[in-house]
PDB file of C-alpha atoms in Angstrom:
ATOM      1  CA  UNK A 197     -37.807 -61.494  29.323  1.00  0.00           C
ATOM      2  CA  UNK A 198     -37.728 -60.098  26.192  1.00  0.00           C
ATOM      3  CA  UNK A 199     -39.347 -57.048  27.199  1.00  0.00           C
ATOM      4  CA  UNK A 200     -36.177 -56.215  29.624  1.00  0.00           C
ATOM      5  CA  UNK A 201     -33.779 -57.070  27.293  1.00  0.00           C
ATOM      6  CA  UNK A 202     -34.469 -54.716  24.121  1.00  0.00           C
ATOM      7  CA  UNK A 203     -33.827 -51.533  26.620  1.00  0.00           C
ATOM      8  CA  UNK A 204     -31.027 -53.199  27.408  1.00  0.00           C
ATOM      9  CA  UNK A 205     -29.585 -54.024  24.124  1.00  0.00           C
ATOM     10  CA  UNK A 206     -30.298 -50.093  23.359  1.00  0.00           C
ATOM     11  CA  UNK A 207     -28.329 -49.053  26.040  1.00  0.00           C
ATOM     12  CA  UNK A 208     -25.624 -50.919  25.150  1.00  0.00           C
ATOM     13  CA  UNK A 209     -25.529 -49.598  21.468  1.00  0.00           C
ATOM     14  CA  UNK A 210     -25.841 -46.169  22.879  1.00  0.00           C
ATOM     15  CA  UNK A 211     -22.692 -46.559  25.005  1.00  0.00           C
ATOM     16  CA  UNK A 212     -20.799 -48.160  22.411  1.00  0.00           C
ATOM     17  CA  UNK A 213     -21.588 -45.476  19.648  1.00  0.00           C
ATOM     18  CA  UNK A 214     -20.928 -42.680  22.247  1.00  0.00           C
ATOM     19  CA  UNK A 215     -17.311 -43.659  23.150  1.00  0.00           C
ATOM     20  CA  UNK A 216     -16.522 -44.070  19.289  1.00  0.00           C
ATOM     21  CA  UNK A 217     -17.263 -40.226  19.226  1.00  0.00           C
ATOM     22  CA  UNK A 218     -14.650 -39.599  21.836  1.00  0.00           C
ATOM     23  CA  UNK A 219     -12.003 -41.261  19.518  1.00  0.00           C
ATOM     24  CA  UNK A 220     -12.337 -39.772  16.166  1.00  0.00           C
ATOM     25  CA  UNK A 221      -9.545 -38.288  14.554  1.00  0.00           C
ATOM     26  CA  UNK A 222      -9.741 -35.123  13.397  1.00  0.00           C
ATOM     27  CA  UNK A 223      -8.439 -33.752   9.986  1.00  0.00           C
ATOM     28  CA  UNK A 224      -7.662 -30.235   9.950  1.00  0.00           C
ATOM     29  CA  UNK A 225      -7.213 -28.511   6.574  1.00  0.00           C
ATOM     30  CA  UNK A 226      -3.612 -28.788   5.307  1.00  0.00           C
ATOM     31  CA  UNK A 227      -3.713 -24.183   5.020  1.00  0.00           C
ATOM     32  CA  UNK A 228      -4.174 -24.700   9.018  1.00  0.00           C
ATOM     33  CA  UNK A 229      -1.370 -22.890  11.201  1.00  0.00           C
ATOM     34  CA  UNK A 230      -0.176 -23.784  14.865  1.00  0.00           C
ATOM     35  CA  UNK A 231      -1.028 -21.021  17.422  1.00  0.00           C
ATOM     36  CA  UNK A 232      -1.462 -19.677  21.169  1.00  0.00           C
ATOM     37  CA  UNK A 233      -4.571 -17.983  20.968  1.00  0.00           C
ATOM     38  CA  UNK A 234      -5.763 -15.774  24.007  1.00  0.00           C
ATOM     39  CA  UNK A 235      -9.022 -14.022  23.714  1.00  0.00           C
ATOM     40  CA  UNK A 236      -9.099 -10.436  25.247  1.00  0.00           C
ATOM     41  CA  UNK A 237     -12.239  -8.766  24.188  1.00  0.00           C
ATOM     42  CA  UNK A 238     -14.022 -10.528  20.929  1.00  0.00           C
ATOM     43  CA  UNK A 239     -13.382 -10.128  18.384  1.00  0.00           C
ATOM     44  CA  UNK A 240      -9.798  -8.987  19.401  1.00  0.00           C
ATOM     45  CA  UNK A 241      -8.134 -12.036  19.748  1.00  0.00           C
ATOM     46  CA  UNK A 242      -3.793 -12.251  20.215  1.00  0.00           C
ATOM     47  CA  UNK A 243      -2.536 -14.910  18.378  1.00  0.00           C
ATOM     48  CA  UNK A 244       1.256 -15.856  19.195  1.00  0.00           C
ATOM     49  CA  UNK A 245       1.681 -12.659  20.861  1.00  0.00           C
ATOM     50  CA  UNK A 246       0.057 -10.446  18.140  1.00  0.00           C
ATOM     51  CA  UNK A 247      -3.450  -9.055  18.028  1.00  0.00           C
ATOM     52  CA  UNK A 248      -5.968  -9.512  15.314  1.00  0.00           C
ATOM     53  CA  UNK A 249      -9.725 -10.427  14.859  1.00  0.00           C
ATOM     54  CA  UNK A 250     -11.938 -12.872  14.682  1.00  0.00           C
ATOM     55  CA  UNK A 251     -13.512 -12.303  11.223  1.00  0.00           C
ATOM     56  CA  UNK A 252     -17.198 -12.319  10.946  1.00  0.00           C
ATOM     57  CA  UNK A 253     -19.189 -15.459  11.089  1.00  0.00           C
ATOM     58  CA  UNK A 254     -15.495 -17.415  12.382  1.00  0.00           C
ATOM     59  CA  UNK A 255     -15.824 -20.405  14.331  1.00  0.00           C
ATOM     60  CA  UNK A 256     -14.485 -21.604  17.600  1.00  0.00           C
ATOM     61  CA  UNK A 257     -14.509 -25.362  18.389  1.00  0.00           C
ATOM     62  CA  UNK A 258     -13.497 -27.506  21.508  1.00  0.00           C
ATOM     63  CA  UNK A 259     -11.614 -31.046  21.753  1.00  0.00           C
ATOM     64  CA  UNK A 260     -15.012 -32.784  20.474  1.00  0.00           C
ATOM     65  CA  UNK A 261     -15.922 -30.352  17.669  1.00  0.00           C
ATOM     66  CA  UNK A 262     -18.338 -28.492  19.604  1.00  0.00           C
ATOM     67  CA  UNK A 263     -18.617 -24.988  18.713  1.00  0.00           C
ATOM     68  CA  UNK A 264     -17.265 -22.354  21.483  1.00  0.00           C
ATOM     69  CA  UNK A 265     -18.824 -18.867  21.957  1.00  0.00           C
ATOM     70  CA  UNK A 266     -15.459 -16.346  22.298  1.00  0.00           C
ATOM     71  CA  UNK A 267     -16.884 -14.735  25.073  1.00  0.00           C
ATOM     72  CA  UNK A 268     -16.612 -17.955  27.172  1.00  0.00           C
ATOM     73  CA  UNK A 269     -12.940 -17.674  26.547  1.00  0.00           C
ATOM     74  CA  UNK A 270     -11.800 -14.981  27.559  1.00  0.00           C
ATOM     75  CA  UNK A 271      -8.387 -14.709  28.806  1.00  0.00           C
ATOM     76  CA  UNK A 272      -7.925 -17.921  28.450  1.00  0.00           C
ATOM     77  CA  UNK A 273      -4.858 -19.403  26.647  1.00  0.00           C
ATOM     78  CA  UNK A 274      -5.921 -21.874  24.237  1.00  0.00           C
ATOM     79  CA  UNK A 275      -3.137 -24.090  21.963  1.00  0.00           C
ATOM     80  CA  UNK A 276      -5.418 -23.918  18.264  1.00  0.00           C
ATOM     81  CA  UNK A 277      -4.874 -24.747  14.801  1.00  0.00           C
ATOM     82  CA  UNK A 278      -6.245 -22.008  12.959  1.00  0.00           C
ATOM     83  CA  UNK A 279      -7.541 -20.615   9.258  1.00  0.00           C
ATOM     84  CA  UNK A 280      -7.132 -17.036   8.095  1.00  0.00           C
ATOM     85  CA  UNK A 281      -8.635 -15.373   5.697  1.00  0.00           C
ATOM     86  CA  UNK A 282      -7.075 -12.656   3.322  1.00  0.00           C
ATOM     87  CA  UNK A 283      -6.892  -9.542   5.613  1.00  0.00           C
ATOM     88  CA  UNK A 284      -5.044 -12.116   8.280  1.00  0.00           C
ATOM     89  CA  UNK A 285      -8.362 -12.395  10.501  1.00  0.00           C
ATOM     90  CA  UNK A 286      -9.346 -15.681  12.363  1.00  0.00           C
ATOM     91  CA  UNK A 287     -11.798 -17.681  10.266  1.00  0.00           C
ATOM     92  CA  UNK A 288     -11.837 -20.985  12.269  1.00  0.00           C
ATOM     93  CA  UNK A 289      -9.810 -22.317  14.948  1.00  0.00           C
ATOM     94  CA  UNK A 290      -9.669 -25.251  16.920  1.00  0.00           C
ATOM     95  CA  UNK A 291      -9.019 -26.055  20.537  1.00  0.00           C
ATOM     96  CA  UNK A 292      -6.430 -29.141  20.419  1.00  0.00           C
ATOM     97  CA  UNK A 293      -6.315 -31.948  22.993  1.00  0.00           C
ATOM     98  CA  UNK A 294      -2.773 -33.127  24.062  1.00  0.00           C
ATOM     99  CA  UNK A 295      -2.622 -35.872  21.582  1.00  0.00           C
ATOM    100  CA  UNK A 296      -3.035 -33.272  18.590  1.00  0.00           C
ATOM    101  CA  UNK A 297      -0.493 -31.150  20.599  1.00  0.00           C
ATOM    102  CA  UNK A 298       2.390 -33.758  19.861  1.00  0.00           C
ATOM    103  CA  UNK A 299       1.595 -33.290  15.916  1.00  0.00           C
ATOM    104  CA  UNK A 300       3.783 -30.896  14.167  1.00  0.00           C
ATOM    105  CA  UNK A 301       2.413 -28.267  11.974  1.00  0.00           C
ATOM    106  CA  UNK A 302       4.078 -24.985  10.830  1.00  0.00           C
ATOM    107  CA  UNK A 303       3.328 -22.022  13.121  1.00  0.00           C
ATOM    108  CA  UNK A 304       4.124 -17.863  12.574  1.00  0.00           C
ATOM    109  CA  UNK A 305       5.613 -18.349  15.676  1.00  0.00           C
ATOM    110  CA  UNK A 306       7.262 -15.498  17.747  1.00  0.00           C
ATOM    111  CA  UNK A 307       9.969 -13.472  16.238  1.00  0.00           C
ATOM    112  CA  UNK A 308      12.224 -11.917  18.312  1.00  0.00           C
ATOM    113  CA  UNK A 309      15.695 -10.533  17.341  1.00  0.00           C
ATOM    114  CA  UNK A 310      16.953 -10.168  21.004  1.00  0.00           C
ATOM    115  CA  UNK A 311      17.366 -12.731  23.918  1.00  0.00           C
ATOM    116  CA  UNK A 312      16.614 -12.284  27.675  1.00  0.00           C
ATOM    117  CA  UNK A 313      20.232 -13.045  29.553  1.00  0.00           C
ATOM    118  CA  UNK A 314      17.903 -15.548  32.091  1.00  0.00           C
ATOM    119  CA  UNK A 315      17.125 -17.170  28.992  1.00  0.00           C
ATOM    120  CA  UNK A 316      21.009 -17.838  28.331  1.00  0.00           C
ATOM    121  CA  UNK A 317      22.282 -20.938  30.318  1.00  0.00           C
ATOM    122  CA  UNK A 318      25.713 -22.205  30.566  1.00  0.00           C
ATOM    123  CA  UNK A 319      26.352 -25.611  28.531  1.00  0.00           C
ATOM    124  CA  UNK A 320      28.174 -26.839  31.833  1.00  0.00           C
ATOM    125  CA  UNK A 321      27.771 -25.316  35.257  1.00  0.00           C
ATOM    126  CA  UNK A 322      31.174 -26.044  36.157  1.00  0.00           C
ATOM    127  CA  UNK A 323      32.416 -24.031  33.472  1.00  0.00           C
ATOM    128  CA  UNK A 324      30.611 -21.179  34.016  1.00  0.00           C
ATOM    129  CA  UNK A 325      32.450 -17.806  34.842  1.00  0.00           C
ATOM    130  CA  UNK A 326      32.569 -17.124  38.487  1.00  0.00           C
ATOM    131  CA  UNK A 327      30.651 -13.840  39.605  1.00  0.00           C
ATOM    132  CA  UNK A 328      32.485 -11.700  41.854  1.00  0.00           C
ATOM    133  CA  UNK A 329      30.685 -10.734  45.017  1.00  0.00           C
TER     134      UNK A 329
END
């Protein structure tokens, strides 16, 4: 009996330790900016609709803090929180899950100084001009 029940009792502990990893919070460095990262040929990377590099050495991680290789990515748009270094190059940058989405964090954003007329909407349909024919 007892001989069953240690494997047992391991399994268990093994279980319970490997869904506490799938529930850590992760604490990303207060510098850290909010991003849309799309990898076109590494170490070109376009980040919010610019292109840059990765520096040397940066660091790619998923949702669980596993490191990513860039050229698995490719083309792929990937919501991050990223570091850059002093010549504005990627240093680290991390793949968010949608729970870290929801967090706010300051972003470079896109600046545009024009708007698309699709992207103009009436307050009130009703209201809205009529269009001749």
């Amino acid at each position: 009996m007892n001989r069953c029940l240690s494997p047992l009792l391991l399994a268990l502990a093994l279980v319970g330790t490997a869904h506490a990893q799938n529930t850590q919070v992760r604490n990303f460095p207060r510098e850290a900016w909010r991003g849309e990262m799309t990898i076109k040929q590494p170490p070109i990377v376009e980040m919010d609709d610019k292109l840059t590099r990765l520096s040397p050495g940066a660091r790619l991680f998923d949702e669980d803090n596993r490191v990513l290789r860039p050229a698995s990515l490719i083309g792929r748009p990937l919501t991050v929180n990223y570091l850059v270094d002093r010549r504005g190059q990627v240093t680290q940058a991390w793949v968010l899950t949608a729970e870290e989405k929801k967090q706010k964090r300051p972003s470079y954003g896109v600046e545009r100084n024009f708007e698309f007329e699709s992207q103009q909407t009436p307050a009130n349909p009703r209201t809205a001009p009529a269009r001749p024919n």
